[in-house]
């Protein structure tokens, strides 16, 4: 007859074999790296745990180095994954990680919902009718010292600038970037900071994300988004399961949950995304060739550093 201690050891061994990745309390776990803002992601993570019993351990990024820090961490951990799933609120770094074989081979990632890159204005300082109609106009003398943007090395601002280079051509894009910098634009740490700058009147116009504009309006800031135009960029959320993820079954359950129509609609209601289906946008926005963007990523990044060096 086995002793009580032997039975306990056997039970623990069976738990480890059957429920790899379970917590000491017996609950399944999924480790999620996410660039989605914590204020929006936390309610989704809690609801997933309540529905499935799977505990989520999130790792967030910082506003200043949006997405890039998590992407570098995933690359560093490639041979020994610690993360099960990457929930990204932009697309370029997901393409980059997929090209580096960070994600599983079969059905590596999905996209869902969208935000948009927009111009935002302070309505106390700038009448809607007088606002610039295109990004090209931001370099006009009229807007000298009145434009704010996030440092274009990170996050959606980097993606937008990369896409604009492809959209306009290298020469026209570089001339615009240099003129934008020479026009005494404010280059700040993140898109939410852009909104605050505009809301306080430190800048009249900002280039930022639709969710940050929505958050600023909820705070009562005197701001308004300009319409989506053909130099705007739509930004889907993406979710990807890491290759050799320690807990692939829990990761798959979270991926399926996150991309459910009702959950996507909840994200839209919170303001995390602008809408569920980018096909419903009736403006011909920039359509990046992401494999080509990746091929040009390094030289374009060096150009941006030389122009916007702080």
Coordinates of C-alpha atoms in Angstrom, one line a residue:
X1 CA 0.0 0.0 0.0
X2 CA 1.3 3.4 -1.0
X3 CA 2.0 5.9 1.9
X4 CA 0.0 9.2 1.9
X5 CA 3.2 10.9 0.9
X6 CA 3.7 8.6 -2.1
X7 CA 0.0 9.2 -3.2
X8 CA 0.6 13.0 -2.9
X9 CA 3.7 12.8 -5.1
X10 CA 1.9 10.7 -7.7
X11 CA -1.1 13.1 -7.7
X12 CA 1.2 16.1 -8.3
X13 CA 3.0 14.3 -11.1
X14 CA -0.3 13.5 -12.8
X15 CA -1.3 17.2 -12.5
X16 CA 1.9 18.3 -14.1
X17 CA 1.6 15.8 -17.0
X18 CA -2.1 16.4 -17.6
X19 CA -2.3 20.1 -16.9
X20 CA 1.0 21.5 -18.0
X21 CA 1.1 25.2 -17.0
X22 CA -1.5 24.9 -14.2
X23 CA -1.2 27.1 -11.1
X24 CA -0.6 25.6 -7.7
X25 CA -4.4 26.0 -7.2
X26 CA -5.1 23.8 -10.2
X27 CA -6.2 26.6 -12.5
X28 CA -5.0 26.7 -16.1
X29 CA -3.0 29.7 -17.1
X30 CA -2.2 31.7 -20.3
X31 CA 0.6 34.3 -20.5
X32 CA -0.4 37.2 -22.8
X33 CA 1.9 39.9 -24.0
X34 CA -0.2 42.8 -25.1
X35 CA 0.2 46.3 -26.5
X36 CA -3.5 46.9 -26.1
X37 CA -4.1 49.7 -23.5
X38 CA -4.5 48.2 -20.1
X39 CA -7.7 50.1 -19.4
X40 CA -9.3 48.3 -22.4
X41 CA -7.7 44.9 -22.1
X42 CA -8.2 44.2 -18.4
X43 CA -12.0 43.9 -18.6
X44 CA -11.6 41.5 -21.5
X45 CA -9.0 39.4 -19.6
X46 CA -11.2 39.2 -16.5
X47 CA -14.3 38.2 -18.5
X48 CA -12.3 35.5 -20.2
X49 CA -11.2 34.1 -16.9
X50 CA -14.7 34.2 -15.5
X51 CA -16.0 32.3 -18.5
X52 CA -13.3 29.7 -18.9
X53 CA -11.6 29.5 -15.5
X54 CA -8.2 30.1 -17.3
X55 CA -6.1 32.7 -15.4
X56 CA -4.5 35.3 -17.6
X57 CA -1.0 36.6 -16.8
X58 CA -0.6 39.8 -18.9
X59 CA 2.6 41.6 -19.7
X60 CA 2.1 45.2 -21.0
X61 CA 4.3 47.6 -22.9
X62 CA 4.9 51.2 -22.2
X63 CA 3.4 54.2 -24.0
X64 CA 6.8 55.6 -25.1
X65 CA 8.1 52.5 -26.9
X66 CA 4.7 51.1 -27.9
X67 CA 4.9 47.5 -29.2
X68 CA 8.7 47.6 -30.0
X69 CA 9.6 46.5 -26.5
X70 CA 7.3 43.5 -26.5
X71 CA 8.5 42.6 -30.0
X72 CA 12.1 42.6 -28.9
X73 CA 11.2 40.5 -25.9
X74 CA 9.5 37.9 -28.1
X75 CA 12.5 37.8 -30.3
X76 CA 14.8 37.4 -27.4
X77 CA 12.7 34.5 -26.0
X78 CA 12.3 32.8 -29.3
X79 CA 14.3 29.7 -28.4
X80 CA 12.7 29.5 -24.9
X81 CA 9.2 31.0 -25.1
X82 CA 7.7 32.4 -22.0
X83 CA 4.6 33.9 -23.7
X84 CA 1.7 31.9 -25.1
X85 CA 0.0 34.6 -27.1
X86 CA 0.7 38.1 -28.4
X87 CA -2.3 40.6 -28.6
X88 CA -1.1 43.5 -30.6
X89 CA -3.1 46.7 -31.2
X90 CA -1.2 47.4 -34.5
X91 CA 0.0 45.4 -37.4
X92 CA 3.5 46.1 -38.6
X93 CA 5.3 44.4 -35.6
X94 CA 3.1 41.4 -36.0
X95 CA 4.2 41.0 -39.6
X96 CA 7.8 41.5 -38.5
X97 CA 7.6 38.8 -35.8
X98 CA 5.8 36.4 -38.2
X99 CA 8.6 36.9 -40.7
X100 CA 11.1 35.9 -37.9
X101 CA 9.2 32.7 -37.2
X102 CA 8.1 33.8 -33.7
X103 CA 4.5 32.5 -34.3
X104 CA 3.2 29.0 -34.9
X105 CA 3.3 27.6 -38.4
X106 CA -0.4 26.8 -38.8
X107 CA -2.8 29.7 -38.7
X108 CA -0.2 31.9 -37.0
X109 CA -2.3 35.0 -36.4
X110 CA -5.6 36.8 -36.9
X111 CA -6.6 40.4 -37.3
X112 CA -9.9 41.9 -36.0
X113 CA -11.5 45.3 -35.7
X114 CA -9.7 48.6 -36.6
X115 CA -8.6 52.0 -35.3
X116 CA -7.6 54.8 -37.6
X117 CA -4.8 57.3 -37.7
X118 CA -6.4 60.8 -37.6
X119 CA -5.7 64.5 -37.3
X120 CA -7.3 66.0 -34.1
X121 CA -7.8 69.7 -33.5
X122 CA -8.5 71.9 -30.5
X123 CA -11.9 73.3 -31.3
X124 CA -11.4 76.4 -29.1
X125 CA -8.4 77.4 -31.2
X126 CA -9.2 76.1 -34.7
X127 CA -12.6 76.1 -36.5
X128 CA -13.3 72.8 -38.2
X129 CA -13.7 74.5 -41.6
X130 CA -10.2 76.0 -41.3
X131 CA -8.4 72.8 -40.4
X132 CA -5.9 71.2 -42.8
X133 CA -7.4 68.8 -45.2
X134 CA -4.3 66.6 -45.7
X135 CA -1.1 65.6 -43.9
X136 CA 0.9 67.4 -46.6
X137 CA -0.6 70.7 -45.3
X138 CA 1.0 70.2 -41.9
X139 CA 4.3 71.6 -43.2
X140 CA 2.6 74.9 -44.3
X141 CA 3.9 78.1 -42.5
X142 CA 0.3 78.5 -41.1
X143 CA 0.9 75.6 -38.8
X144 CA 4.4 76.4 -37.6
X145 CA 4.7 75.4 -33.9
X146 CA 1.1 74.2 -33.8
X147 CA 1.4 70.5 -34.7
X148 CA 2.1 67.6 -32.3
X149 CA 2.9 64.0 -33.1
X150 CA 4.4 61.0 -31.3
X151 CA 8.0 60.1 -31.9
X152 CA 7.8 58.1 -35.1
X153 CA 10.1 55.3 -34.1
X154 CA 7.4 53.3 -32.2
X155 CA 3.9 52.1 -32.3
X156 CA 1.3 53.2 -34.8
X157 CA 3.1 56.4 -35.6
X158 CA 6.1 54.4 -36.9
X159 CA 3.7 52.2 -38.9
X160 CA 2.0 55.2 -40.4
X161 CA 5.2 56.9 -41.3
X162 CA 6.5 53.7 -42.9
X163 CA 3.3 53.4 -44.9
X164 CA 3.4 57.0 -46.0
X165 CA 6.9 56.5 -47.4
X166 CA 5.5 53.7 -49.5
X167 CA 2.4 55.7 -50.4
X168 CA 4.2 58.9 -51.5
X169 CA 7.5 57.6 -52.6
X170 CA 10.8 58.0 -50.8
X171 CA 11.8 61.5 -52.0
X172 CA 8.4 63.2 -51.4
X173 CA 8.1 61.4 -48.0
X174 CA 11.6 62.5 -46.8
X175 CA 11.0 66.1 -47.9
X176 CA 7.7 66.1 -46.0
X177 CA 9.3 64.6 -42.8
X178 CA 12.1 67.2 -42.9
X179 CA 9.7 70.0 -43.5
X180 CA 7.5 68.8 -40.7
X181 CA 10.4 68.8 -38.3
X182 CA 11.6 72.2 -39.5
X183 CA 8.1 73.6 -38.9
X184 CA 8.7 73.4 -35.1
X185 CA 6.4 70.4 -34.6
X186 CA 6.1 69.0 -31.1
X187 CA 7.5 65.4 -31.0
X188 CA 6.2 63.8 -27.8
X189 CA 6.2 60.4 -26.1
X190 CA 3.1 58.7 -27.3
X191 CA -0.3 59.3 -29.0
X192 CA -2.1 59.9 -25.8
X193 CA 0.3 62.7 -25.0
X194 CA -0.5 64.2 -28.4
X195 CA -4.1 64.4 -27.4
X196 CA -3.3 66.0 -24.1
X197 CA -1.1 68.6 -25.9
X198 CA -3.9 69.5 -28.3
X199 CA -6.5 69.4 -25.5
X200 CA -4.5 71.9 -23.4
X201 CA -3.9 74.2 -26.4
X202 CA -0.1 73.6 -26.5
X203 CA -0.7 72.5 -30.1
X204 CA -3.6 73.2 -32.3
X205 CA -3.4 70.0 -34.4
X206 CA -2.2 66.5 -33.6
X207 CA -1.6 63.3 -35.5
X208 CA -2.7 60.4 -33.4
X209 CA -5.0 57.4 -33.0
X210 CA -8.8 57.3 -33.0
X211 CA -8.9 55.6 -29.6
X212 CA -6.8 58.3 -28.0
X213 CA -9.0 61.0 -29.4
X214 CA -12.1 59.1 -28.1
X215 CA -10.5 58.9 -24.6
X216 CA -9.7 62.6 -24.7
X217 CA -13.2 63.5 -25.6
X218 CA -14.5 61.4 -22.7
X219 CA -12.2 63.5 -20.4
X220 CA -14.0 66.6 -21.7
X221 CA -11.1 68.0 -23.7
X222 CA -12.2 70.5 -26.4
X223 CA -11.0 68.3 -29.3
X224 CA -12.5 66.9 -32.5
X225 CA -11.2 64.3 -35.0
X226 CA -11.0 65.3 -38.6
X227 CA -12.5 62.8 -41.1
X228 CA -10.7 59.7 -42.4
X229 CA -9.0 60.6 -45.7
X230 CA -6.8 58.9 -48.3
X231 CA -3.6 59.5 -46.3
X232 CA -5.2 57.9 -43.2
X233 CA -4.2 54.4 -42.1
X234 CA -6.5 51.8 -40.6
X235 CA -5.0 49.8 -37.9
X236 CA -6.4 46.3 -37.0
X237 CA -5.7 44.5 -33.8
X238 CA -3.9 41.2 -34.2
X239 CA -3.6 38.2 -32.1
X240 CA -1.0 35.4 -32.6
X241 CA 0.0 32.2 -30.8
X242 CA 3.7 31.9 -30.2
X243 CA 5.6 29.0 -31.7
X244 CA 6.2 26.3 -29.1
X245 CA 4.0 28.2 -26.7
X246 CA 4.1 26.5 -23.2
X247 CA 0.3 26.4 -23.0
X248 CA -1.0 26.1 -26.5
X249 CA -4.5 24.9 -25.6
X250 CA -5.2 27.8 -23.3
X251 CA -3.7 30.2 -25.9
X252 CA -6.1 28.8 -28.6
X253 CA -9.1 29.3 -26.2
X254 CA -8.1 32.9 -25.6
X255 CA -7.5 33.6 -29.4
X256 CA -11.0 32.2 -30.2
X257 CA -12.5 34.2 -27.4
X258 CA -10.9 37.5 -28.3
X259 CA -12.0 37.3 -31.9
X260 CA -15.6 36.5 -31.2
X261 CA -18.0 39.1 -32.6
X262 CA -19.5 39.9 -29.2
X263 CA -16.0 40.5 -27.7
X264 CA -14.9 42.6 -30.7
X265 CA -18.1 44.7 -30.3
X266 CA -17.3 45.1 -26.6
X267 CA -13.9 46.5 -27.5
X268 CA -15.7 48.9 -29.9
X269 CA -18.1 50.0 -27.2
X270 CA -15.2 50.7 -24.8
X271 CA -13.4 52.8 -27.5
X272 CA -10.5 50.4 -27.8
X273 CA -11.3 50.1 -31.5
X274 CA -13.3 52.2 -33.9
X275 CA -15.2 49.5 -35.6
X276 CA -15.4 45.8 -36.2
X277 CA -15.0 45.7 -39.9
X278 CA -12.6 47.9 -41.9
X279 CA -14.4 47.0 -45.1
X280 CA -17.2 49.3 -43.8
X281 CA -15.0 52.4 -44.2
X282 CA -16.0 54.1 -47.4
X283 CA -12.8 56.0 -47.9
X284 CA -9.8 54.6 -49.9
X285 CA -7.2 54.7 -47.2
X286 CA -3.5 53.7 -47.4
X287 CA -3.1 50.0 -48.2
X288 CA 0.4 49.1 -47.2
X289 CA 2.4 46.3 -48.7
X290 CA 3.7 44.9 -45.4
X291 CA 6.3 42.5 -46.8
X292 CA 7.8 45.4 -48.7
X293 CA 7.6 47.6 -45.6
X294 CA 9.6 45.0 -43.7
X295 CA 12.2 44.9 -46.4
X296 CA 12.6 48.7 -46.1
X297 CA 12.1 48.8 -42.3
X298 CA 15.8 49.2 -41.4
X299 CA 16.8 52.0 -43.8
X300 CA 13.5 53.8 -43.2
X301 CA 14.0 53.6 -39.4
X302 CA 17.5 55.1 -39.9
X303 CA 16.1 57.9 -42.0
X304 CA 13.5 58.7 -39.3
X305 CA 16.2 58.7 -36.6
X306 CA 18.3 61.2 -38.6
X307 CA 15.3 63.5 -39.1
X308 CA 13.6 63.3 -35.7
X309 CA 16.6 62.7 -33.5
X310 CA 15.9 64.1 -30.0

